[in-house]
PDB file of C-alpha atoms in Angstrom:
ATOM      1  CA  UNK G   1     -19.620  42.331 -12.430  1.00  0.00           C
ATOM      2  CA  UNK G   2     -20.026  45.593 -14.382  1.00  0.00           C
ATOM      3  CA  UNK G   3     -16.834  47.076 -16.251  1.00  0.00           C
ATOM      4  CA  UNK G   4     -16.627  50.160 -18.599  1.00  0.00           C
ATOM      5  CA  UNK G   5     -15.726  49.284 -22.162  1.00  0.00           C
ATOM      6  CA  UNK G   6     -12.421  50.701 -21.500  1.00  0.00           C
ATOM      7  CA  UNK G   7     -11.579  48.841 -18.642  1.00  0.00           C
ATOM      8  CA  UNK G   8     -11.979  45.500 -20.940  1.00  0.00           C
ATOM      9  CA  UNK G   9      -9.905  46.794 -23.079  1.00  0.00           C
ATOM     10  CA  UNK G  10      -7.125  47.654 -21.585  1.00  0.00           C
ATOM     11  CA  UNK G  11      -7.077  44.379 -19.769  1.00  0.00           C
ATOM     12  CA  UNK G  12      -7.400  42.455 -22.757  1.00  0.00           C
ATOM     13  CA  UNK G  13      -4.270  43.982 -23.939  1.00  0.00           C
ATOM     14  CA  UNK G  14      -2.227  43.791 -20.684  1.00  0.00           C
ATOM     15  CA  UNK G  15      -1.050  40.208 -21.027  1.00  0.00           C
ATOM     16  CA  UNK G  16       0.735  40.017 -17.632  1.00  0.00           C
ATOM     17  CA  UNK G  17      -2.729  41.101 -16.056  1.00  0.00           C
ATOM     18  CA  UNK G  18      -4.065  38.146 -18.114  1.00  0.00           C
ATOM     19  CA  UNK G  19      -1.946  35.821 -16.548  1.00  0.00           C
ATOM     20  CA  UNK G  20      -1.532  36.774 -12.960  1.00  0.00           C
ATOM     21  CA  UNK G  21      -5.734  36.942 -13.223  1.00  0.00           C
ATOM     22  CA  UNK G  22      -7.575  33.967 -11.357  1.00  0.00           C
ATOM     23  CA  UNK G  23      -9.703  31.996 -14.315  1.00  0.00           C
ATOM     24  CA  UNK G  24     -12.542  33.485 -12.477  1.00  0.00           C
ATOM     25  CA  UNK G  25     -12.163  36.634 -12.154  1.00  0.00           C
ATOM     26  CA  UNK G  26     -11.055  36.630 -16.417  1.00  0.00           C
ATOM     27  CA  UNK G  27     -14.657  35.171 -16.753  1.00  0.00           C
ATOM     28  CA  UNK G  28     -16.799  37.907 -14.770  1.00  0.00           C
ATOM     29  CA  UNK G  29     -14.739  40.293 -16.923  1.00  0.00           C
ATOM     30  CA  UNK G  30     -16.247  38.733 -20.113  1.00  0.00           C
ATOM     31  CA  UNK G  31     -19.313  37.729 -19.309  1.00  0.00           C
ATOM     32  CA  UNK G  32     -22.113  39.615 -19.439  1.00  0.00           C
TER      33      UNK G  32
END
């Protein structure tokens, strides 16, 4: 899964996206 840096960043600092995000779906964010 390819996101922009941006993208990553505003998701890491959107806490309810966090949580209402499946575990997988947070993991093909961050990994490369």
């Amino acid at each position: 899964m390819m996101v922009d840096q941006q993208t990553i960043l505003n998701v890491s600092l959107d806490r309810a996206t966090l949580e209402k995000m499946p575990v997988h779906e947070y993991v093909d964010v961050y990994t490369p």
